[in-house]
Amino acid sequence: MKRVYSIRTHGNPTLALRSLFASWLEQKVVQALLVPVRQAPSAVVMQTLVSDPEELDYADPLAPVAFSNAAALLSSITHHSAGARLGAVVRSCDIRAFVERIKLHQGSRDNLLLVGFDCLGRFENQEYLKLCNKYDDLTTEFYRAATPGIDGIEITRACRACVFPVAPHADINICLFGTNLWEEIRLEAATAAGVSALEALSLPLVGESPERGAVIESMVSERKAYRDALLSEYRARAGSVPGFVRLTAACVNCYNCRVACPVCHCRECVFCTDLFLHDGSRLLGRAKRHGALRMPTDTLLYHLTRMVHVGALCVGCGQCSSACPNGVDVVGMFLSAGAATQGRFDYVPGRSLEEKQPMTVFCEDELADVTG
Amino acid sequence: MSASDFEPTIVGFLCNWCPFTAVDLAGSLTRAKSPNFRLIRVVCSGTVDPKFVLQSFLEGADGVFIGGCWPGDCHYIHGNLKARRRVALLTEVLGQVGIEKERLWLRWIAASESARFVEMVEEMTRQLRVLGPCALARRPRGISP
């Protein structure tokens, strides 16, 4: 099924992709395309549902930034069918989180052309904006650099620890690794839908880049090493009660990490219900019982509960940390809790649409060690 | 407090159907319930929300004991098997902050197993005395929940 096509870039991959997307819209391959677009005159790049090819002038699909994970957006455009074929240009972490949302019946793969791209990572939002002040075309600078970073500013820790640079379950993969981007981009159609979307444009059929596999392999092994080092450093720092208290000390219960999290899926969060709206007398009672009560309250319970709720579904996109106003290392917390909980159930979020989420299934003969 | 005079607090969530009947029977047989054990009757081990367990530890428990019916005996068919998955998950999360897995027990108890239940609580109490106070429960001064 896999077929690889080629488009020429003439020195500007972004322009080449814009014209590819425009062709899809013009030829009605999709009615609209969710794609990262610069919100001119701002440098901010946001996912935008584009229906008119003229509106692609500011599309910046490869911009090294993601102000939000796109899984929730994919959920919102597919949960109740739009009644038309849509497309989406998204990262690996977007798709992996979306797969988890689909399993929760909060999104659908139907009538959706998923286009993934080989992901080099993203900058933290504020650092991206700072770099944009200096460079007119940061995307091009980013892909020109030998390693993912500019002026000593590196991509996020989550991205450096990500071992899934290639999007799974995409109909089409925009293959950036192992080719000379300034000359061509190869498009790998992995499904029948992908093939028909590319056949419609009469693109030349080529083979897979011979170097791509090796590039991915070396990138993944480098990132694995980084992730392992991150996990052991995190656990040494925060793997105890005092360490965890220190880690979350600056948390103000804004719940931005929960809002930013693409797999935090409850329609109503228990922490926003009356259950956690304590009156003065209850707060006083708790203060008296313990001698002191940190306010805002229930911060440890909040983080521990989130680890229980979504640790096993965490795709490691790092949006939690990017959203934190006080620099709490939420991504370290979730990479670590994710590794532990996912390891326990041999579950990899986003790996398969068929695989059931750990807390939605059980068997008679399992986990014998739990009951002693 | 020295290790020898430390008495752990165990919060016990017991399913109404088998385990609670076993405790009731232990009482009828005049087996004294351990003073360390604080009993909460629940309708099924499968209703024990992970937050109940976390909050117990945060509010002062040194151990949490969940008693469920034996597989196949659940009044609600599979509640106990769901509890088992949750406890496996909780153990991993508690491990993230250094809480030992010996502090959270899930055990199957039939209605007739009153003697076994009493022994289990005694054994858990013994183990918790060795482990000492739970760090989440007995936080150093200045660290509140």
Short mmCIF file of C-alpha atoms in Angstrom, two decimals:
data_model
loop_
_atom_site.label_atom_id
_atom_site.label_comp_id
_atom_site.label_asym_id
_atom_site.label_seq_id
_atom_site.Cartn_x
_atom_site.Cartn_y
_atom_site.Cartn_z
CA MET A 1 0.00 0.00 0.00
CA LYS A 2 2.84 2.34 0.88
CA ARG A 3 3.67 4.68 -2.01
CA VAL A 4 6.14 7.51 -2.01
CA TYR A 5 5.73 10.63 -4.13
CA SER A 6 7.97 13.62 -4.55
CA ILE A 7 7.44 17.37 -4.73
CA ARG A 8 10.13 19.87 -5.70
CA THR A 9 10.80 22.61 -3.16
CA HIS A 10 13.02 25.03 -5.15
CA GLY A 11 14.76 26.13 -1.98
CA ASN A 12 11.60 26.78 0.05
CA PRO A 13 9.85 23.77 1.60
CA THR A 14 7.16 25.94 3.21
CA LEU A 15 6.11 27.36 -0.17
CA ALA A 16 6.09 23.88 -1.70
CA LEU A 17 3.82 22.58 1.05
CA ARG A 18 1.51 25.60 0.79
CA SER A 19 1.02 24.88 -2.89
CA LEU A 20 0.42 21.17 -2.14
CA PHE A 21 -2.28 22.11 0.39
CA ALA A 22 -3.78 24.66 -2.00
CA SER A 23 -4.09 21.96 -4.66
CA TRP A 24 -5.97 19.72 -2.24
CA LEU A 25 -8.43 22.50 -1.49
CA GLU A 26 -8.78 23.54 -5.15
CA GLN A 27 -9.38 19.98 -6.29
CA LYS A 28 -11.78 19.32 -3.39
CA VAL A 29 -9.68 16.44 -2.09
CA VAL A 30 -10.64 17.96 1.25
CA GLN A 31 -13.20 20.67 1.98
CA ALA A 32 -10.99 22.28 4.59
CA LEU A 33 -7.57 21.72 6.07
CA LEU A 34 -6.46 22.18 9.67
CA VAL A 35 -2.96 23.55 9.30
CA PRO A 36 -0.58 25.76 11.33
CA VAL A 37 -0.98 29.34 10.08
CA ARG A 38 0.88 32.41 11.23
CA GLN A 39 -1.60 34.80 12.82
CA ALA A 40 -0.27 37.85 10.96
CA PRO A 41 0.70 40.48 11.98
CA SER A 42 1.68 38.41 15.02
CA ALA A 43 4.42 35.78 14.79
CA VAL A 44 2.23 33.33 16.69
CA VAL A 45 1.40 30.20 14.70
CA MET A 46 -1.91 28.52 15.46
CA GLN A 47 -3.76 25.62 13.93
CA THR A 48 -6.33 27.10 11.55
CA LEU A 49 -9.14 25.45 9.65
CA VAL A 50 -8.63 26.75 6.12
CA SER A 51 -11.24 26.29 3.42
CA ASP A 52 -10.09 28.92 0.90
CA PRO A 53 -6.69 28.19 -0.72
CA GLU A 54 -5.99 31.94 -0.81
CA GLU A 55 -5.87 31.86 2.98
CA LEU A 56 -2.82 29.62 2.91
CA ASP A 57 -0.47 32.57 2.28
CA TYR A 58 0.61 32.54 5.90
CA ALA A 59 0.47 28.78 6.40
CA ASP A 60 3.62 27.69 8.22
CA PRO A 61 3.17 23.94 8.63
CA LEU A 62 6.76 23.28 9.66
CA ALA A 63 7.07 26.16 12.14
CA PRO A 64 9.04 24.88 15.15
CA VAL A 65 6.35 25.83 17.64
CA ALA A 66 2.98 24.50 18.83
CA PHE A 67 0.95 26.77 21.07
CA SER A 68 -1.40 23.89 21.71
CA ASN A 69 -1.56 20.21 21.08
CA ALA A 70 -3.91 19.66 18.15
CA ALA A 71 -5.63 16.54 19.52
CA ALA A 72 -8.41 18.51 21.22
CA LEU A 73 -8.88 20.51 18.01
CA LEU A 74 -9.09 17.32 15.96
CA SER A 75 -11.66 16.11 18.48
CA SER A 76 -13.74 19.23 18.06
CA ILE A 77 -13.81 19.04 14.25
CA THR A 78 -14.54 15.31 14.12
CA HIS A 79 -16.55 14.48 17.25
CA HIS A 80 -19.77 15.56 15.61
CA SER A 81 -19.16 14.99 11.93
CA ALA A 82 -18.61 18.12 9.85
CA GLY A 83 -20.45 16.35 7.04
CA ALA A 84 -17.50 16.86 4.70
CA ARG A 85 -14.03 15.47 4.19
CA LEU A 86 -11.46 17.37 6.22
CA GLY A 87 -7.70 17.21 6.38
CA ALA A 88 -5.22 18.01 9.13
CA VAL A 89 -1.48 18.65 9.11
CA VAL A 90 -0.25 17.66 12.53
CA ARG A 91 2.66 16.32 14.55
CA SER A 92 3.28 12.87 15.93
CA CYS A 93 2.21 13.88 19.46
CA ASP A 94 -1.00 15.42 18.08
CA ILE A 95 -1.94 12.19 16.35
CA ARG A 96 -0.97 9.93 19.25
CA ALA A 97 -3.08 11.99 21.65
CA PHE A 98 -5.92 12.07 19.09
CA VAL A 99 -5.83 8.25 18.94
CA GLU A 100 -6.46 8.24 22.70
CA ARG A 101 -9.34 10.71 22.29
CA ILE A 102 -10.87 8.48 19.61
CA LYS A 103 -10.75 5.56 22.02
CA LEU A 104 -12.67 7.72 24.49
CA HIS A 105 -15.27 8.45 21.78
CA GLN A 106 -14.18 12.08 21.76
CA GLY A 107 -13.20 12.17 18.12
CA SER A 108 -13.39 10.17 14.96
CA ARG A 109 -10.97 9.02 12.31
CA ASP A 110 -13.81 8.98 9.74
CA ASN A 111 -13.70 11.33 6.78
CA LEU A 112 -10.40 12.78 7.94
CA LEU A 113 -7.20 12.92 5.94
CA LEU A 114 -4.42 12.86 8.54
CA VAL A 115 -1.15 14.31 7.32
CA GLY A 116 1.82 13.92 9.64
CA PHE A 117 5.33 15.22 9.24
CA ASP A 118 8.72 14.11 10.45
CA CYS A 119 9.07 16.16 13.60
CA LEU A 120 12.29 17.81 14.70
CA GLY A 121 10.58 19.30 17.74
CA ARG A 122 9.32 22.68 18.85
CA PHE A 123 10.59 25.63 20.86
CA GLU A 124 8.96 26.84 24.03
CA ASN A 125 6.42 29.49 23.01
CA GLN A 126 8.17 32.50 24.53
CA GLU A 127 11.55 31.47 23.15
CA TYR A 128 10.02 31.01 19.71
CA LEU A 129 8.59 34.53 19.82
CA LYS A 130 11.93 35.97 20.93
CA LEU A 131 13.69 34.21 18.05
CA CYS A 132 11.03 35.51 15.65
CA ASN A 133 12.05 39.06 16.57
CA LYS A 134 15.48 38.25 15.26
CA TYR A 135 14.74 36.07 12.23
CA ASP A 136 12.22 36.84 9.49
CA ASP A 137 11.90 33.23 8.46
CA LEU A 138 12.54 31.20 11.57
CA THR A 139 11.21 28.00 10.04
CA THR A 140 13.86 28.04 7.33
CA GLU A 141 16.57 28.91 9.87
CA PHE A 142 15.43 26.00 12.03
CA TYR A 143 15.71 23.43 9.26
CA ARG A 144 19.04 24.89 8.07
CA ALA A 145 20.61 24.37 11.49
CA ALA A 146 22.67 21.21 11.90
CA THR A 147 21.00 20.36 15.23
CA PRO A 148 17.49 21.35 16.38
CA GLY A 149 18.21 24.71 17.97
CA ILE A 150 19.12 28.29 17.14
CA ASP A 151 21.48 30.67 18.95
CA GLY A 152 21.95 28.16 21.74
CA ILE A 153 18.20 27.90 22.32
CA GLU A 154 17.16 24.29 22.16
CA ILE A 155 13.83 22.63 21.47
CA THR A 156 11.71 21.72 24.51
CA ARG A 157 12.84 19.00 26.91
CA ALA A 158 9.74 17.02 25.99
CA CYS A 159 10.75 17.09 22.31
CA ARG A 160 14.33 16.10 23.08
CA ALA A 161 12.96 13.13 25.04
CA CYS A 162 10.40 12.15 22.36
CA VAL A 163 11.09 8.80 20.75
CA PHE A 164 8.26 9.07 18.21
CA PRO A 165 9.47 11.66 15.68
CA VAL A 166 7.40 10.01 12.96
CA ALA A 167 3.62 10.27 13.18
CA PRO A 168 1.82 6.94 13.38
CA HIS A 169 -1.59 6.34 11.76
CA ALA A 170 -1.18 9.19 9.26
CA ASP A 171 -2.61 8.75 5.79
CA ILE A 172 0.30 10.74 4.45
CA ASN A 173 3.67 11.39 6.01
CA ILE A 174 5.62 14.42 4.94
CA CYS A 175 9.09 12.89 5.02
CA LEU A 176 11.68 15.48 5.98
CA PHE A 177 14.39 13.16 7.26
CA GLY A 178 17.03 11.83 4.91
CA THR A 179 16.26 14.16 1.99
CA ASN A 180 17.61 17.46 0.85
CA LEU A 181 14.68 19.63 1.87
CA TRP A 182 15.84 22.51 -0.27
CA GLU A 183 15.38 20.37 -3.38
CA GLU A 184 12.54 17.98 -2.64
CA ILE A 185 10.15 16.64 -0.05
CA ARG A 186 8.94 13.07 -0.28
CA LEU A 187 5.36 12.28 0.60
CA GLU A 188 4.67 8.79 1.83
CA ALA A 189 1.09 7.62 1.39
CA ALA A 190 0.47 4.91 3.96
CA THR A 191 -3.24 4.26 3.37
CA ALA A 192 -5.65 4.08 0.45
CA ALA A 193 -6.97 7.52 1.40
CA GLY A 194 -3.44 8.88 1.32
CA VAL A 195 -2.75 7.34 -2.08
CA SER A 196 -5.89 8.78 -3.60
CA ALA A 197 -5.17 12.25 -2.17
CA LEU A 198 -1.74 12.22 -3.82
CA GLU A 199 -2.79 10.46 -7.03
CA ALA A 200 -5.28 13.30 -7.54
CA LEU A 201 -2.33 15.67 -7.96
CA SER A 202 -0.43 13.52 -10.49
CA LEU A 203 2.82 13.68 -8.54
CA PRO A 204 5.82 11.64 -9.63
CA LEU A 205 6.15 8.31 -7.86
CA VAL A 206 9.59 7.78 -6.30
CA GLY A 207 11.02 5.39 -3.73
CA GLU A 208 11.55 5.98 -0.05
CA SER A 209 14.68 7.96 0.69
CA PRO A 210 17.40 5.39 1.37
CA GLU A 211 18.80 7.46 4.26
CA ARG A 212 15.53 8.16 6.09
CA GLY A 213 15.47 4.95 8.13
CA ALA A 214 19.00 5.47 9.40
CA VAL A 215 18.33 9.13 10.26
CA ILE A 216 15.24 8.14 12.27
CA GLU A 217 17.09 5.33 13.99
CA SER A 218 19.96 7.53 15.10
CA MET A 219 17.58 10.31 16.20
CA VAL A 220 15.49 7.88 18.26
CA SER A 221 18.52 6.37 19.96
CA GLU A 222 19.83 9.83 20.81
CA ARG A 223 16.45 10.81 22.21
CA LYS A 224 16.14 7.59 24.19
CA ALA A 225 19.42 8.38 25.88
CA TYR A 226 18.22 11.91 26.63
CA ARG A 227 14.92 10.59 27.99
CA ASP A 228 16.63 8.05 30.23
CA ALA A 229 18.93 10.72 31.60
CA LEU A 230 15.94 13.05 32.13
CA LEU A 231 14.03 10.34 33.98
CA SER A 232 16.87 9.44 36.30
CA GLU A 233 17.59 13.09 37.02
CA TYR A 234 13.88 13.73 37.67
CA ARG A 235 13.50 10.73 39.96
CA ALA A 236 16.57 11.65 41.98
CA ARG A 237 15.14 15.16 42.37
CA ALA A 238 11.41 14.49 42.83
CA GLY A 239 10.98 10.80 43.57
CA SER A 240 10.26 11.31 47.26
CA VAL A 241 7.64 13.22 49.21
CA PRO A 242 9.95 16.15 50.06
CA GLY A 243 11.18 16.17 46.44
CA PHE A 244 7.64 16.17 45.11
CA VAL A 245 6.59 18.92 47.51
CA ARG A 246 9.56 20.98 46.33
CA LEU A 247 8.61 20.27 42.69
CA THR A 248 5.02 21.45 43.08
CA ALA A 249 5.65 24.20 45.65
CA ALA A 250 4.99 27.02 43.17
CA CYS A 251 1.77 25.50 41.83
CA VAL A 252 -1.11 27.97 42.10
CA ASN A 253 -3.88 25.54 41.10
CA CYS A 254 -4.51 27.42 37.85
CA TYR A 255 -5.00 24.03 36.17
CA ASN A 256 -3.38 25.31 32.98
CA CYS A 257 -1.54 21.99 32.71
CA ARG A 258 -4.86 20.21 32.70
CA VAL A 259 -6.34 22.54 30.08
CA ALA A 260 -3.27 22.20 27.88
CA CYS A 261 -3.17 18.41 28.26
CA PRO A 262 -4.54 16.72 25.13
CA VAL A 263 -5.46 13.53 26.98
CA CYS A 264 -7.04 15.09 30.09
CA HIS A 265 -10.45 14.17 28.83
CA CYS A 266 -13.13 14.62 31.52
CA ARG A 267 -15.87 16.98 30.40
CA GLU A 268 -16.11 18.28 33.95
CA CYS A 269 -13.01 18.14 36.11
CA VAL A 270 -13.65 17.11 39.70
CA PHE A 271 -11.22 19.77 40.88
CA CYS A 272 -13.54 22.44 39.46
CA THR A 273 -16.63 21.11 41.22
CA ASP A 274 -18.09 22.02 44.61
CA LEU A 275 -16.21 19.07 46.05
CA PHE A 276 -13.14 21.27 46.16
CA LEU A 277 -14.94 24.53 46.92
CA HIS A 278 -14.30 24.51 50.65
CA ASP A 279 -15.89 27.01 53.00
CA GLY A 280 -13.98 28.87 55.68
CA SER A 281 -14.94 26.56 58.53
CA ARG A 282 -13.69 23.50 56.66
CA LEU A 283 -10.43 25.23 55.80
CA LEU A 284 -10.03 26.23 59.43
CA GLY A 285 -10.73 22.64 60.50
CA ARG A 286 -8.04 21.34 58.19
CA ALA A 287 -5.59 24.01 59.31
CA LYS A 288 -6.22 23.07 62.95
CA ARG A 289 -5.85 19.36 62.26
CA HIS A 290 -2.47 19.78 60.59
CA GLY A 291 -1.30 22.95 62.31
CA ALA A 292 -1.06 24.68 58.92
CA LEU A 293 -2.79 24.49 55.58
CA ARG A 294 -1.08 25.51 52.35
CA MET A 295 -3.30 27.67 50.20
CA PRO A 296 -4.48 27.17 47.56
CA THR A 297 -5.24 23.73 48.92
CA ASP A 298 -5.18 20.20 47.54
CA THR A 299 -2.26 20.79 45.20
CA LEU A 300 -0.58 17.45 45.90
CA LEU A 301 -3.90 15.64 45.55
CA TYR A 302 -4.47 17.39 42.22
CA HIS A 303 -1.15 16.33 40.72
CA LEU A 304 -1.33 12.78 42.09
CA THR A 305 -4.89 12.43 40.81
CA ARG A 306 -3.87 13.62 37.36
CA MET A 307 -1.08 11.06 37.34
CA VAL A 308 -3.68 8.40 38.08
CA HIS A 309 -6.17 9.73 35.54
CA VAL A 310 -3.95 10.38 32.55
CA GLY A 311 -0.46 9.09 33.35
CA ALA A 312 -1.10 5.95 31.35
CA LEU A 313 -2.33 8.00 28.38
CA CYS A 314 0.39 10.66 28.39
CA VAL A 315 2.02 11.06 24.96
CA GLY A 316 4.79 13.30 26.32
CA CYS A 317 3.95 16.39 24.22
CA GLY A 318 5.11 18.69 27.02
CA GLN A 319 2.26 21.20 26.65
CA CYS A 320 1.63 20.93 30.42
CA SER A 321 5.00 22.44 31.19
CA SER A 322 4.71 25.03 28.43
CA ALA A 323 1.42 26.18 29.96
CA CYS A 324 2.68 26.45 33.53
CA PRO A 325 3.00 30.08 34.67
CA ASN A 326 5.40 29.19 37.48
CA GLY A 327 7.81 26.80 35.82
CA VAL A 328 6.67 23.62 37.59
CA ASP A 329 8.33 20.65 35.89
CA VAL A 330 5.02 19.02 34.98
CA VAL A 331 6.50 17.32 31.96
CA GLY A 332 9.14 15.60 34.08
CA MET A 333 6.36 14.47 36.40
CA PHE A 334 4.34 13.02 33.55
CA LEU A 335 7.20 11.49 31.58
CA SER A 336 8.15 9.68 34.76
CA ALA A 337 4.61 8.71 35.81
CA GLY A 338 3.88 7.80 32.19
CA ALA A 339 6.87 5.48 31.95
CA ALA A 340 5.87 3.76 35.21
CA THR A 341 2.15 3.38 34.57
CA GLN A 342 2.45 2.56 30.89
CA GLY A 343 5.17 0.04 31.67
CA ARG A 344 2.92 -1.64 34.25
CA PHE A 345 0.25 -2.33 31.64
CA ASP A 346 2.54 -2.65 28.62
CA TYR A 347 0.59 0.19 27.07
CA VAL A 348 1.87 2.77 24.61
CA PRO A 349 -0.56 5.64 24.05
CA GLY A 350 -1.18 6.27 20.38
CA ARG A 351 0.34 2.96 19.34
CA SER A 352 -2.86 1.36 18.15
CA LEU A 353 -6.50 2.30 17.68
CA GLU A 354 -7.58 -1.21 18.66
CA GLU A 355 -5.59 -1.50 21.88
CA LYS A 356 -7.86 -0.78 24.88
CA GLN A 357 -6.87 1.84 27.44
CA PRO A 358 -5.61 0.17 30.63
CA MET A 359 -8.41 1.40 32.87
CA THR A 360 -11.17 0.39 30.46
CA VAL A 361 -10.41 -3.33 30.53
CA PHE A 362 -9.59 -6.09 33.00
CA CYS A 363 -9.13 -9.85 32.88
CA GLU A 364 -9.81 -12.59 35.35
CA ASP A 365 -6.22 -13.87 35.26
CA GLU A 366 -3.87 -10.94 35.64
CA LEU A 367 -1.94 -8.85 38.14
CA ALA A 368 -1.77 -11.72 40.65
CA ASP A 369 0.99 -9.87 42.54
CA VAL A 370 -1.42 -7.03 43.45
CA THR A 371 -3.43 -9.14 45.86
CA GLY A 372 -0.41 -10.58 47.65
CA MET B 1 8.97 9.14 68.15
CA SER B 2 11.13 6.03 68.14
CA ALA B 3 10.40 3.19 65.74
CA SER B 4 9.33 0.92 68.57
CA ASP B 5 6.41 3.03 69.80
CA PHE B 6 5.14 4.00 66.37
CA GLU B 7 1.60 2.77 65.80
CA PRO B 8 0.49 3.00 62.19
CA THR B 9 -2.96 4.11 61.10
CA ILE B 10 -4.60 1.95 58.45
CA VAL B 11 -7.63 3.15 56.55
CA GLY B 12 -9.63 0.13 55.44
CA PHE B 13 -12.16 0.23 52.63
CA LEU B 14 -14.18 -2.95 52.90
CA CYS B 15 -16.76 -4.16 50.46
CA ASN B 16 -20.17 -4.56 52.09
CA TRP B 17 -20.78 -8.07 50.75
CA CYS B 18 -17.97 -10.48 51.70
CA PRO B 19 -15.15 -8.63 53.52
CA PHE B 20 -17.46 -6.60 55.74
CA THR B 21 -19.38 -9.73 56.65
CA ALA B 22 -16.05 -11.31 57.59
CA VAL B 23 -15.26 -8.37 59.90
CA ASP B 24 -18.73 -8.63 61.39
CA LEU B 25 -18.15 -12.31 62.00
CA ALA B 26 -14.79 -11.59 63.60
CA GLY B 27 -16.65 -9.28 65.98
CA SER B 28 -19.28 -11.93 66.72
CA LEU B 29 -16.48 -14.35 67.47
CA THR B 30 -15.15 -11.68 69.84
CA ARG B 31 -11.89 -11.30 67.95
CA ALA B 32 -10.84 -7.77 68.83
CA LYS B 33 -10.44 -5.45 65.84
CA SER B 34 -7.01 -3.90 65.67
CA PRO B 35 -7.11 -0.32 66.99
CA ASN B 36 -4.87 0.61 64.06
CA PHE B 37 -7.61 -0.18 61.57
CA ARG B 38 -10.15 2.54 60.63
CA LEU B 39 -12.96 0.90 58.80
CA ILE B 40 -14.98 2.41 55.96
CA ARG B 41 -17.74 0.27 54.53
CA VAL B 42 -18.14 0.63 50.76
CA VAL B 43 -20.67 -0.93 48.47
CA CYS B 44 -18.01 -2.68 46.34
CA SER B 45 -14.21 -2.60 46.17
CA GLY B 46 -14.74 -1.33 42.64
CA THR B 47 -16.22 1.91 44.03
CA VAL B 48 -13.00 2.89 45.80
CA ASP B 49 -11.99 5.95 43.80
CA PRO B 50 -8.20 6.42 43.63
CA LYS B 51 -8.76 9.87 45.17
CA PHE B 52 -10.08 8.20 48.35
CA VAL B 53 -6.80 6.32 48.66
CA LEU B 54 -4.66 9.37 47.88
CA GLN B 55 -6.64 11.56 50.27
CA SER B 56 -6.32 8.93 53.02
CA PHE B 57 -2.55 9.03 52.70
CA LEU B 58 -2.53 12.84 52.54
CA GLU B 59 -4.74 13.12 55.62
CA GLY B 60 -2.73 10.84 57.85
CA ALA B 61 -2.98 7.18 56.88
CA ASP B 62 0.21 5.13 57.01
CA GLY B 63 -1.43 2.35 55.03
CA VAL B 64 -4.59 1.74 53.06
CA PHE B 65 -6.29 -1.63 52.96
CA ILE B 66 -8.94 -2.47 50.37
CA GLY B 67 -10.95 -5.64 50.91
CA GLY B 68 -12.85 -7.13 47.99
CA CYS B 69 -14.75 -10.32 47.28
CA TRP B 70 -12.92 -13.19 45.61
CA PRO B 71 -12.95 -13.11 41.79
CA GLY B 72 -16.23 -14.68 40.69
CA ASP B 73 -17.98 -13.64 43.91
CA CYS B 74 -18.42 -9.94 43.15
CA HIS B 75 -21.99 -8.82 43.78
CA TYR B 76 -21.62 -6.53 40.77
CA ILE B 77 -19.85 -9.16 38.63
CA HIS B 78 -16.50 -7.44 38.00
CA GLY B 79 -16.08 -4.60 40.51
CA ASN B 80 -13.24 -6.39 42.27
CA LEU B 81 -11.31 -6.93 39.02
CA LYS B 82 -11.62 -3.22 38.24
CA ALA B 83 -10.35 -2.46 41.74
CA ARG B 84 -7.33 -4.65 41.05
CA ARG B 85 -6.41 -2.63 37.94
CA ARG B 86 -6.81 0.62 39.87
CA VAL B 87 -4.65 -0.59 42.72
CA ALA B 88 -1.94 -1.65 40.27
CA LEU B 89 -2.08 1.85 38.76
CA LEU B 90 -2.14 3.56 42.16
CA THR B 91 0.85 1.58 43.34
CA GLU B 92 2.84 2.94 40.39
CA VAL B 93 1.74 6.52 41.04
CA LEU B 94 2.46 6.29 44.77
CA GLY B 95 5.85 4.85 43.85
CA GLN B 96 6.53 8.09 41.98
CA VAL B 97 6.69 9.93 45.30
CA GLY B 98 8.49 7.14 47.09
CA ILE B 99 5.49 5.55 48.83
CA GLU B 100 6.26 1.86 49.24
CA LYS B 101 3.89 -0.65 47.67
CA GLU B 102 3.53 -2.39 51.04
CA ARG B 103 1.44 0.56 52.19
CA LEU B 104 -1.44 -0.21 49.85
CA TRP B 105 -3.06 -3.62 50.10
CA LEU B 106 -5.83 -5.15 48.10
CA ARG B 107 -6.96 -8.54 49.40
CA TRP B 108 -9.78 -10.89 48.57
CA ILE B 109 -11.74 -11.93 51.65
CA ALA B 110 -14.66 -14.34 51.72
CA ALA B 111 -17.49 -13.82 54.22
CA SER B 112 -16.28 -16.81 56.22
CA GLU B 113 -12.63 -15.75 56.36
CA SER B 114 -12.81 -13.73 59.56
CA ALA B 115 -9.70 -15.29 61.08
CA ARG B 116 -7.75 -14.70 57.89
CA PHE B 117 -8.87 -11.07 57.84
CA VAL B 118 -7.71 -10.50 61.40
CA GLU B 119 -4.34 -12.05 60.57
CA MET B 120 -4.00 -9.85 57.49
CA VAL B 121 -4.54 -6.67 59.46
CA GLU B 122 -2.05 -7.84 62.08
CA GLU B 123 0.49 -8.62 59.36
CA MET B 124 -0.03 -5.26 57.64
CA THR B 125 0.33 -3.48 60.98
CA ARG B 126 3.58 -5.36 61.63
CA GLN B 127 4.96 -4.39 58.22
CA LEU B 128 3.95 -0.74 58.63
CA ARG B 129 5.62 -0.58 62.05
CA VAL B 130 8.84 -1.59 60.31
CA LEU B 131 8.33 0.89 57.46
CA GLY B 132 7.57 3.70 59.86
CA PRO B 133 5.31 6.70 59.32
CA CYS B 134 4.20 7.46 55.78
CA ALA B 135 5.97 10.54 54.48
CA LEU B 136 2.79 11.89 52.88
CA ALA B 137 0.95 11.52 56.17
CA ARG B 138 3.58 12.75 58.62
CA ARG B 139 5.14 15.54 56.69
CA PRO B 140 7.98 17.50 58.16
CA ARG B 141 7.02 20.81 59.71
CA GLY B 142 6.06 23.41 57.15
CA ILE B 143 4.68 20.97 54.60
CA SER B 144 0.91 20.86 54.67
CA PRO B 145 -1.47 19.00 52.36
#
